[in-house]
């Protein structure tokens, strides 16, 4: 590939939710670094679009339609990736489902749907690739969560609980597998310019302005910015980093103001 950083040359990544948004950007960034990408997701069409974009740029990619809620599907898909490419070096747990809903209005089905995709899906994928990574004695797992996994946020009890579970899973397995060459970390993006997040979390102009006002940098991230940070954590440059969560949110979760005139009103 032209103008590429060969940091992932000879390596293979499995990326869930790779058909759009942050997942697609991470897939493109990994491929631009010389790596081979296997994108997983429920809908074949967006996955095919991601593969076409990567191949058009000179990269290597393949699509594997799968429902991360079903361990048997996940296991079969990761086995197919290993059989086709010979190894699995990285996993990005990016598949997610989210919507805003007050806890007293959240149905059991809504709770279960988000927990199933985010928490169970992340475990299914991590468990499935672990056999290959532990046998190789190397590997890196990166899970995409959110800062409300530790500080909470009204209307996100289902998603916050699921992502907090992913963080706990990450830190536990980071300790279990540290001396076997497998690292696990999380990334917590803030508001990011993607179609999915925009529709679910700031679907109108007023909501968007409210979100922007909560970010000290007064802007949203581009998916490529998130992908660059993900690439660092997946790279060998971060080989001594495990069990950590890196927040990429323009200072949003730190900038909650309770006292005094809101900074946005005096600038």
PDB file of C-alpha atoms in Angstrom, residues 77 83 122 138 159 166 172 180:
ATOM      1  CA  UNK A  77     -16.189 -17.707  12.201  1.00  0.00           C
ATOM      2  CA  UNK A  83      -7.951 -21.521   8.568  1.00  0.00           C
ATOM      3  CA  UNK A 122     -17.414  -9.518  23.737  1.00  0.00           C
ATOM      4  CA  UNK A 138       0.885 -13.579  21.465  1.00  0.00           C
ATOM      5  CA  UNK A 159     -25.330  -0.104  28.163  1.00  0.00           C
ATOM      6  CA  UNK A 166     -16.543  -5.722  29.533  1.00  0.00           C
ATOM      7  CA  UNK A 172      -9.461 -10.009  34.846  1.00  0.00           C
ATOM      8  CA  UNK A 180       1.200 -15.984  28.143  1.00  0.00           C
TER       9      UNK A 180
END
